[in-house]
Amino acid sequence: MLNFATDMNQRDRQILQIALPSIVSNITVPLLGMIDVAIVGHMGSPVYIGAVAVGSMIFNLVYWLFGFLRMGSSGLTAQALGRRDLAEVTRLLVRSVSIALGIALLLITFQIPLKWLMFWLIGPTPDVEPFASTYFNIVIWGAPASLALFSLMGWFIGMQNTRFPMVISIMQNIVNILASLTLVYGFGMKIEGVAFGTVIAQYAGLLMAIELLVHHYGRLRRYLVIKGTFVRKAMGRFFNVNRDIFLRTLCLVAVNLFFTSSGAHQGAVILSVNTVLMQLYLFFSYFMDGFAYAGEALGGKAYGAHNDVAFRDTLHRLWMWMLIVTSAYTLLYIGGGQWIVTLLTDETQVLKASHDYLWWAWLIPAAGCVAFIWDGIFIGMTATRGMLVSSFLSALAFFAVYLLTESTLGNHGLWLAQIVYLAMRGIIQTVWFRLRLSSLQAMEMTK
């Protein structure tokens, strides 16, 4: 019994060693955009804030679509590490970074039609559009650094190392602050200074990632054999995994955009209420994503090593941490949700309207928690088809619930659809794992 308890404590330490740095990294991500907004907010015109808001939205959306570079890399790398296949570990890094740079080159090459498409979708006002265009024209050149960092971050996570992504994220924020302030206030730049500050921070992050890679993993160079890096079978598996993640991300984007658009059609107050309350979901996701990363790294490593005991143990401990975090956030939102809302806005109309919808935010942790854990486990197992199927069916349920309730429930119908969507993702993934993936895992583990 003592050995069992000791082993459980060790597993928990492994989970926290991966989860906690990831949580810190997640919290620093929105700071990059907030820093830019804070700087332009003192330039004397609201058009600068609008320009940064539009530009940030464009790149957040574009880069989110290519988030498979991180997720696919982490799962495949963790499995290769579990098999002790260090040659494949190195090939995966080269393969992922090469594809990231290829995608970045395409984005830069087709930046004009890309900008036209995104401006058409977002529809910035005429006074904001030229400044947003300037921001886009500069920040697009940071695409190679941003996408290559996705691959490197995913590879680090697959190598059971989330400290490096945390350090890189913190450093990027510091560089972004210093560079933007220097260019805006030292050299008299306006929106250009903020944009160049963002690009400088992106390349500084890439350089730091390369330095950490060479210094701490340079010994792996002797395992690298370029000949097998781009063979059809390996590339086929890489793209199959990442295709599912890409399509799954499209489902998430469709739901999020529709949620925002539907709120906007109900007026500025409802849009503001929905936006503020969705921040509570983001706060929750910062923590749960950390445990999802632990599932990617530890679950993927155990799965790649065909270690059924370690795999199930990791899954069991992740469920325990999920219950702890979910319970804590639920109690926090029930007891202090309105206080959090007052921190996010002081608009009287928004605060008054939020009273009618705040209780939906109480349901967010319980509705969304299961999907976070399964996402991490599925990525670690590279069982990405289950993620795609669950996201697609859940998205269909979201639109169906909203269309059926829009006329009678209004914005409450939109929130009901959102809660159903979050819960169904976890339910479908659970069924998928038990009916299909568990039997596949059993066969793989006994080989």
Coordinates of C-alpha atoms in Angstrom, one line a residue:
M1 CA 0.0 0.0 0.0
L2 CA 2.9 2.4 0.8
N3 CA 4.5 1.7 -2.5
F4 CA 1.2 2.3 -4.3
A5 CA 0.8 5.7 -2.5
T6 CA 4.4 6.6 -3.3
D7 CA 3.9 5.8 -6.9
M8 CA 0.7 7.9 -7.0
N9 CA 2.5 10.8 -5.5
Q10 CA 5.2 10.5 -8.0
R11 CA 2.6 10.5 -10.9
D12 CA 1.0 13.6 -9.4
R13 CA 4.4 15.4 -9.3
Q14 CA 5.0 14.5 -12.9
I15 CA 1.6 15.9 -13.8
L16 CA 2.2 19.1 -11.9
Q17 CA 5.7 19.5 -13.3
I18 CA 4.2 19.7 -16.7
A19 CA 0.8 21.4 -15.9
L20 CA 2.0 24.3 -13.8
P21 CA 4.5 25.8 -16.2
S22 CA 1.9 25.3 -19.0
I23 CA -0.6 27.2 -16.9
V24 CA 1.8 30.1 -16.5
S25 CA 2.5 30.1 -20.2
N26 CA -1.2 30.1 -21.0
I27 CA -1.7 33.1 -18.7
T28 CA 1.0 35.1 -20.5
V29 CA -0.4 34.5 -24.0
P30 CA -3.2 37.1 -23.8
L31 CA -0.8 39.6 -22.3
L32 CA 0.9 40.1 -25.7
G33 CA -2.4 41.5 -27.1
M34 CA -3.2 43.4 -23.9
I35 CA 0.2 45.1 -24.0
D36 CA -0.4 46.3 -27.5
V37 CA -3.8 47.6 -26.6
A38 CA -2.5 49.4 -23.5
I39 CA 0.1 51.2 -25.5
V40 CA -2.1 52.3 -28.4
G41 CA -4.8 53.3 -25.9
H42 CA -2.6 56.3 -25.0
M43 CA -2.0 57.5 -28.6
G44 CA -4.9 59.9 -28.5
S45 CA -7.3 58.2 -31.0
P46 CA -9.6 55.2 -30.7
V47 CA -8.8 54.2 -34.3
Y48 CA -5.4 52.9 -33.0
I49 CA -7.2 50.6 -30.5
G50 CA -9.5 49.4 -33.2
A51 CA -6.6 48.7 -35.6
V52 CA -4.7 46.6 -33.1
A53 CA -8.0 44.8 -32.1
V54 CA -8.7 43.9 -35.8
G55 CA -5.0 43.0 -36.5
S56 CA -4.7 40.8 -33.4
M57 CA -8.0 39.1 -34.2
I58 CA -6.8 38.3 -37.7
F59 CA -3.5 36.7 -36.5
N60 CA -5.1 34.9 -33.6
L61 CA -7.6 33.3 -36.0
V62 CA -5.0 32.4 -38.6
Y63 CA -2.5 31.0 -36.1
W64 CA -5.2 29.2 -34.3
L65 CA -6.0 27.3 -37.5
F66 CA -2.4 26.1 -37.6
G67 CA -2.3 25.1 -34.0
F68 CA -2.0 21.5 -35.2
L69 CA 1.7 22.2 -35.6
R70 CA 2.0 22.2 -31.8
M71 CA -0.6 19.6 -31.0
G72 CA 0.5 17.1 -33.6
S73 CA 4.2 17.5 -32.7
S74 CA 3.6 16.9 -29.0
G75 CA 1.7 13.7 -29.4
L76 CA 4.0 12.1 -32.0
T77 CA 7.1 13.2 -30.1
A78 CA 5.8 11.9 -26.8
Q79 CA 5.1 8.5 -28.4
A80 CA 8.5 8.3 -30.1
L81 CA 10.2 9.2 -26.8
G82 CA 8.2 6.5 -25.1
R83 CA 9.5 4.0 -27.6
R84 CA 13.0 5.4 -27.1
D85 CA 13.1 6.0 -30.8
L86 CA 15.4 9.1 -30.6
A87 CA 16.0 9.1 -34.3
E88 CA 12.3 9.6 -34.9
V89 CA 12.3 12.2 -32.1
T90 CA 14.8 14.3 -34.1
R91 CA 13.1 13.7 -37.4
L92 CA 9.8 14.9 -36.0
L93 CA 11.4 18.2 -35.0
V94 CA 12.9 18.8 -38.4
R95 CA 9.7 17.6 -40.2
S96 CA 7.4 19.9 -38.1
V97 CA 9.6 23.0 -38.3
S98 CA 10.0 22.5 -42.1
I99 CA 6.3 22.3 -42.6
A100 CA 5.7 25.3 -40.3
L101 CA 8.2 27.4 -42.4
G102 CA 6.5 26.2 -45.6
I103 CA 3.1 27.3 -44.4
A104 CA 4.6 30.7 -43.2
L105 CA 6.1 31.2 -46.7
L106 CA 2.6 30.6 -48.2
L107 CA 1.1 33.1 -45.9
I108 CA 3.6 35.7 -46.8
T109 CA 3.3 35.0 -50.5
F110 CA -0.4 35.3 -50.4
Q111 CA -0.7 38.0 -47.8
I112 CA -2.7 40.4 -50.1
P113 CA -5.6 38.0 -50.8
L114 CA -5.4 36.8 -47.1
K115 CA -5.7 40.4 -45.9
W116 CA -8.6 41.1 -48.2
L117 CA -10.4 37.9 -47.0
M118 CA -10.0 38.7 -43.3
F119 CA -11.0 42.3 -43.7
W120 CA -14.1 41.1 -45.6
L121 CA -15.0 38.7 -42.8
I122 CA -14.3 41.2 -39.9
G123 CA -15.5 44.4 -41.7
P124 CA -13.4 47.1 -40.0
T125 CA -14.8 50.7 -40.2
P126 CA -13.2 53.0 -42.9
D127 CA -11.3 55.0 -40.3
V128 CA -9.8 51.9 -38.7
E129 CA -9.0 49.9 -41.9
P130 CA -5.9 51.8 -43.1
F131 CA -4.2 51.5 -39.7
A132 CA -5.2 47.8 -39.4
S133 CA -3.8 47.3 -42.8
T134 CA -0.5 48.8 -41.7
Y135 CA -0.4 46.6 -38.7
F136 CA -1.1 43.5 -40.8
N137 CA 1.5 44.4 -43.4
I138 CA 4.2 44.4 -40.7
V139 CA 3.1 41.6 -38.4
I140 CA 2.6 39.1 -41.3
W141 CA 6.4 38.9 -41.5
G142 CA 6.5 37.3 -38.1
A143 CA 4.7 34.3 -39.4
P144 CA 7.9 32.2 -39.8
A145 CA 8.8 32.8 -36.2
S146 CA 5.3 32.2 -34.8
L147 CA 4.6 29.0 -36.7
A148 CA 8.1 27.6 -36.1
L149 CA 7.6 28.3 -32.4
F150 CA 4.4 26.3 -32.5
S151 CA 6.4 23.3 -33.7
L152 CA 9.2 23.8 -31.2
M153 CA 6.7 24.3 -28.3
G154 CA 4.9 21.1 -29.2
W155 CA 8.2 19.2 -29.5
F156 CA 9.3 20.5 -26.0
I157 CA 6.0 19.3 -24.5
G158 CA 6.4 15.9 -26.2
M159 CA 9.8 15.7 -24.6
Q160 CA 8.1 16.2 -21.2
N161 CA 9.4 19.8 -20.9
T162 CA 7.0 22.6 -20.3
R163 CA 9.4 24.8 -18.5
F164 CA 11.0 26.0 -21.8
P165 CA 7.7 27.2 -23.3
M166 CA 6.9 29.0 -20.1
V167 CA 10.3 30.8 -20.1
I168 CA 10.0 31.6 -23.8
S169 CA 6.5 33.1 -23.3
I170 CA 7.6 35.3 -20.4
M171 CA 10.6 36.5 -22.3
Q172 CA 8.5 37.4 -25.3
N173 CA 6.2 39.6 -23.2
I174 CA 9.2 41.4 -21.7
V175 CA 10.7 42.0 -25.2
N176 CA 7.4 43.1 -26.6
I177 CA 6.9 45.7 -23.8
L178 CA 10.5 47.1 -24.2
A179 CA 10.5 47.1 -28.0
S180 CA 7.0 48.6 -28.4
L181 CA 7.6 51.3 -25.8
T182 CA 11.0 52.2 -27.3
L183 CA 9.7 52.4 -30.8
V184 CA 6.5 54.3 -29.9
Y185 CA 7.8 56.7 -27.3
G186 CA 11.6 56.7 -28.2
F187 CA 11.3 56.9 -31.9
G188 CA 7.9 58.5 -32.3
M189 CA 6.2 55.7 -34.2
K190 CA 2.5 55.0 -33.9
I191 CA 0.9 51.8 -35.0
E192 CA 4.1 50.8 -36.8
G193 CA 6.0 50.8 -33.5
V194 CA 3.5 48.4 -31.9
A195 CA 3.5 46.1 -34.9
F196 CA 7.3 46.0 -35.1
G197 CA 7.5 45.4 -31.4
T198 CA 5.3 42.3 -31.8
V199 CA 7.5 41.0 -34.6
I200 CA 10.6 41.6 -32.7
A201 CA 9.2 39.7 -29.7
Q202 CA 8.2 36.8 -32.0
Y203 CA 11.7 36.4 -33.4
A204 CA 13.3 36.9 -30.0
G205 CA 11.1 33.9 -28.8
L206 CA 12.3 31.8 -31.8
L207 CA 15.9 32.6 -31.1
M208 CA 15.6 31.7 -27.5
A209 CA 13.9 28.5 -28.4
I210 CA 16.7 27.6 -30.7
E211 CA 19.3 28.4 -28.1
L212 CA 17.5 26.2 -25.5
L213 CA 17.2 23.5 -28.1
V214 CA 20.8 23.5 -29.0
H215 CA 22.1 23.8 -25.5
H216 CA 19.9 21.2 -23.8
Y217 CA 19.2 18.8 -26.7
G218 CA 22.2 19.2 -28.9
R219 CA 23.3 15.6 -28.1
L220 CA 20.3 14.4 -30.1
R221 CA 22.0 15.6 -33.3
R222 CA 23.8 12.3 -33.7
Y223 CA 20.5 10.5 -34.0
L224 CA 19.3 12.7 -36.9
V225 CA 19.1 11.0 -40.3
I226 CA 17.7 13.4 -42.9
K227 CA 17.1 10.5 -45.3
G228 CA 14.1 9.2 -43.4
T229 CA 12.6 12.6 -42.4
F230 CA 10.4 13.3 -45.4
V231 CA 9.5 9.7 -46.6
R232 CA 5.9 9.2 -47.7
K233 CA 4.8 7.0 -44.8
A234 CA 6.1 9.4 -42.1
M235 CA 4.7 12.5 -43.9
G236 CA 1.4 10.7 -44.5
R237 CA 1.0 10.0 -40.7
F238 CA 2.0 13.5 -39.8
F239 CA -0.5 15.0 -42.2
N240 CA -3.3 12.6 -41.3
V241 CA -2.9 13.5 -37.6
N242 CA -2.7 17.2 -38.3
R243 CA -5.6 17.1 -40.9
D244 CA -8.0 15.9 -38.2
I245 CA -6.7 18.6 -35.8
F246 CA -7.1 21.3 -38.4
L247 CA -10.7 20.3 -39.3
R248 CA -11.5 20.0 -35.6
T249 CA -10.2 23.6 -35.1
L250 CA -12.4 24.8 -38.0
C251 CA -15.4 23.4 -36.0
L252 CA -14.3 25.3 -32.9
V253 CA -13.8 28.5 -34.9
A254 CA -17.2 28.2 -36.5
V255 CA -18.9 27.9 -33.1
N256 CA -16.9 30.7 -31.5
L257 CA -17.5 33.1 -34.4
F258 CA -21.2 32.2 -34.5
F259 CA -21.5 32.8 -30.7
T260 CA -19.9 36.2 -31.1
S261 CA -21.9 37.1 -34.2
S262 CA -25.2 36.1 -32.6
G263 CA -24.5 38.1 -29.5
A264 CA -23.6 41.1 -31.7
H265 CA -27.0 40.9 -33.5
Q266 CA -28.7 41.2 -30.2
G267 CA -27.1 44.6 -29.5
A268 CA -24.0 46.1 -27.9
V269 CA -25.1 45.3 -24.3
I270 CA -25.7 41.6 -24.9
L271 CA -22.5 41.4 -27.0
S272 CA -20.6 42.9 -24.1
V273 CA -22.2 40.6 -21.5
N274 CA -21.4 37.5 -23.6
T275 CA -17.8 38.7 -24.1
V276 CA -17.3 39.4 -20.4
L277 CA -18.8 36.1 -19.3
M278 CA -16.8 34.1 -21.9
Q279 CA -13.7 35.5 -20.1
L280 CA -14.7 33.2 -17.3
Y281 CA -14.4 30.3 -19.7
L282 CA -10.9 31.5 -20.7
F283 CA -9.8 31.8 -17.1
F284 CA -10.9 28.2 -16.6
S285 CA -9.2 27.0 -19.8
Y286 CA -5.9 28.4 -18.7
F287 CA -5.7 25.9 -15.9
M288 CA -7.3 22.9 -17.6
D289 CA -5.1 23.3 -20.7
G290 CA -2.1 22.7 -18.4
F291 CA -3.5 19.3 -17.4
A292 CA -4.3 18.6 -21.0
Y293 CA -0.7 19.2 -21.8
A294 CA 0.2 16.7 -19.1
G295 CA -2.1 14.2 -20.8
E296 CA -0.3 14.8 -24.1
A297 CA 3.2 14.4 -22.7
L298 CA 2.7 11.6 -20.1
G299 CA -0.1 9.8 -21.8
G300 CA 1.6 9.9 -25.1
K301 CA 4.9 8.6 -23.6
A302 CA 3.2 5.8 -21.8
Y303 CA 1.2 4.9 -24.9
G304 CA 4.3 4.9 -27.1
A305 CA 6.1 2.7 -24.7
H306 CA 3.0 0.2 -24.6
N307 CA 2.9 0.7 -20.9
D308 CA -0.8 0.1 -20.1
V309 CA -0.3 0.5 -16.3
A310 CA 1.4 3.9 -16.6
F311 CA -1.2 5.1 -19.2
R312 CA -4.2 4.2 -17.1
D313 CA -2.5 5.6 -13.9
T314 CA -1.9 8.9 -15.7
L315 CA -5.5 9.0 -16.9
H316 CA -6.8 8.2 -13.4
R317 CA -4.7 11.0 -11.8
L318 CA -5.7 13.5 -14.4
W319 CA -9.4 12.8 -13.6
M320 CA -8.7 13.5 -10.0
W321 CA -7.0 16.9 -10.8
M322 CA -9.9 17.7 -13.2
L323 CA -12.4 17.2 -10.3
I324 CA -10.3 19.4 -8.0
V325 CA -9.9 22.3 -10.5
T326 CA -13.5 22.1 -11.7
S327 CA -14.9 22.1 -8.2
A328 CA -12.7 25.1 -7.2
Y329 CA -13.7 27.1 -10.3
T330 CA -17.4 26.3 -9.9
L331 CA -17.4 27.5 -6.3
L332 CA -15.4 30.6 -7.3
Y333 CA -17.8 31.5 -10.0
I334 CA -20.9 30.9 -7.8
G335 CA -19.5 32.9 -4.9
G336 CA -17.4 35.6 -6.7
G337 CA -18.6 35.6 -10.3
Q338 CA -20.3 39.0 -10.1
W339 CA -17.2 40.4 -8.4
I340 CA -15.1 39.2 -11.3
V341 CA -17.5 40.7 -13.8
T342 CA -17.1 44.1 -12.0
L343 CA -13.4 43.8 -12.4
L344 CA -13.8 43.3 -16.2
T345 CA -16.2 46.2 -16.8
D346 CA -17.8 49.2 -15.0
E347 CA -20.5 49.8 -17.6
T348 CA -23.8 50.1 -15.7
Q349 CA -25.9 48.5 -18.4
V350 CA -23.6 45.6 -18.9
L351 CA -23.4 44.9 -15.1
K352 CA -27.2 45.0 -14.8
A353 CA -27.7 42.7 -17.8
S354 CA -25.1 40.3 -16.6
H355 CA -27.2 39.4 -13.5
D356 CA -29.6 37.5 -15.8
Y357 CA -26.9 35.4 -17.5
L358 CA -24.2 34.9 -14.8
W359 CA -25.6 31.6 -13.7
W360 CA -24.7 30.1 -17.1
A361 CA -21.1 30.8 -16.3
W362 CA -21.5 28.6 -13.2
L363 CA -22.1 25.7 -15.5
I364 CA -19.0 26.3 -17.7
P365 CA -16.4 24.4 -15.6
A366 CA -18.5 21.2 -15.2
A367 CA -19.6 21.3 -18.9
G368 CA -16.2 21.8 -20.4
C369 CA -13.8 19.9 -18.0
V370 CA -14.1 16.4 -19.5
A371 CA -13.2 17.5 -23.1
F372 CA -10.0 19.2 -21.9
I373 CA -8.6 16.0 -20.4
W374 CA -9.7 13.9 -23.4
D375 CA -8.1 16.4 -25.8
G376 CA -4.8 15.9 -24.1
I377 CA -5.1 12.1 -24.0
F378 CA -6.2 11.9 -27.6
I379 CA -3.4 14.1 -28.8
G380 CA -0.9 12.0 -26.8
M381 CA -2.3 8.9 -28.5
T382 CA -2.6 10.7 -31.8
A383 CA -6.2 9.5 -31.8
T384 CA -7.2 12.7 -33.5
R385 CA -10.2 11.3 -35.4
G386 CA -12.1 11.1 -32.1
M387 CA -11.4 14.8 -31.5
L388 CA -12.6 15.7 -35.0
V389 CA -15.8 13.6 -34.7
S390 CA -16.7 14.9 -31.2
S391 CA -16.1 18.5 -32.3
F392 CA -18.1 18.1 -35.5
L393 CA -21.1 16.4 -33.8
S394 CA -21.0 18.9 -30.9
A395 CA -20.9 21.8 -33.3
L396 CA -24.0 20.4 -35.1
A397 CA -25.7 20.1 -31.7
F398 CA -24.8 23.7 -30.9
F399 CA -26.4 25.1 -34.1
A400 CA -29.4 22.8 -33.7
V401 CA -30.1 23.8 -30.1
Y402 CA -29.7 27.5 -30.9
L403 CA -32.0 27.4 -33.9
L404 CA -34.7 25.5 -31.9
T405 CA -34.5 27.9 -28.9
E406 CA -33.6 31.3 -30.5
S407 CA -37.2 32.5 -30.9
T408 CA -38.3 31.5 -27.3
L409 CA -35.2 31.9 -25.2
G410 CA -33.1 34.6 -27.0
N411 CA -29.7 34.9 -25.6
H412 CA -30.4 32.2 -23.0
G413 CA -30.8 29.9 -26.0
L414 CA -27.4 30.9 -27.2
W415 CA -25.9 30.1 -23.8
L416 CA -27.8 26.8 -23.6
A417 CA -26.3 25.9 -27.0
Q418 CA -22.8 26.7 -25.8
I419 CA -23.2 24.6 -22.6
V420 CA -24.6 21.7 -24.6
Y421 CA -21.7 22.0 -27.1
L422 CA -19.0 22.0 -24.3
A423 CA -20.6 19.0 -22.5
M424 CA -21.2 17.0 -25.7
R425 CA -17.6 17.1 -26.7
G426 CA -16.6 15.4 -23.5
I427 CA -19.4 12.9 -23.6
I428 CA -18.7 11.9 -27.2
Q429 CA -15.0 11.6 -26.6
T430 CA -15.7 9.3 -23.6
V431 CA -17.9 7.0 -25.7
W432 CA -15.4 7.1 -28.5
F433 CA -12.6 6.1 -26.1
R434 CA -14.5 3.3 -24.4
L435 CA -16.0 1.8 -27.6
R436 CA -13.0 2.1 -30.0
L437 CA -9.8 3.5 -28.5
S438 CA -9.8 1.3 -25.4
S439 CA -9.9 -1.9 -27.5
L440 CA -7.2 -0.5 -29.9
Q441 CA -5.1 0.4 -26.9
A442 CA -5.4 -3.1 -25.4
M443 CA -4.3 -4.6 -28.6
E444 CA -1.3 -2.3 -28.9
M445 CA -0.2 -2.7 -25.3
T446 CA -0.1 -6.5 -25.7
K447 CA 2.1 -6.6 -28.7

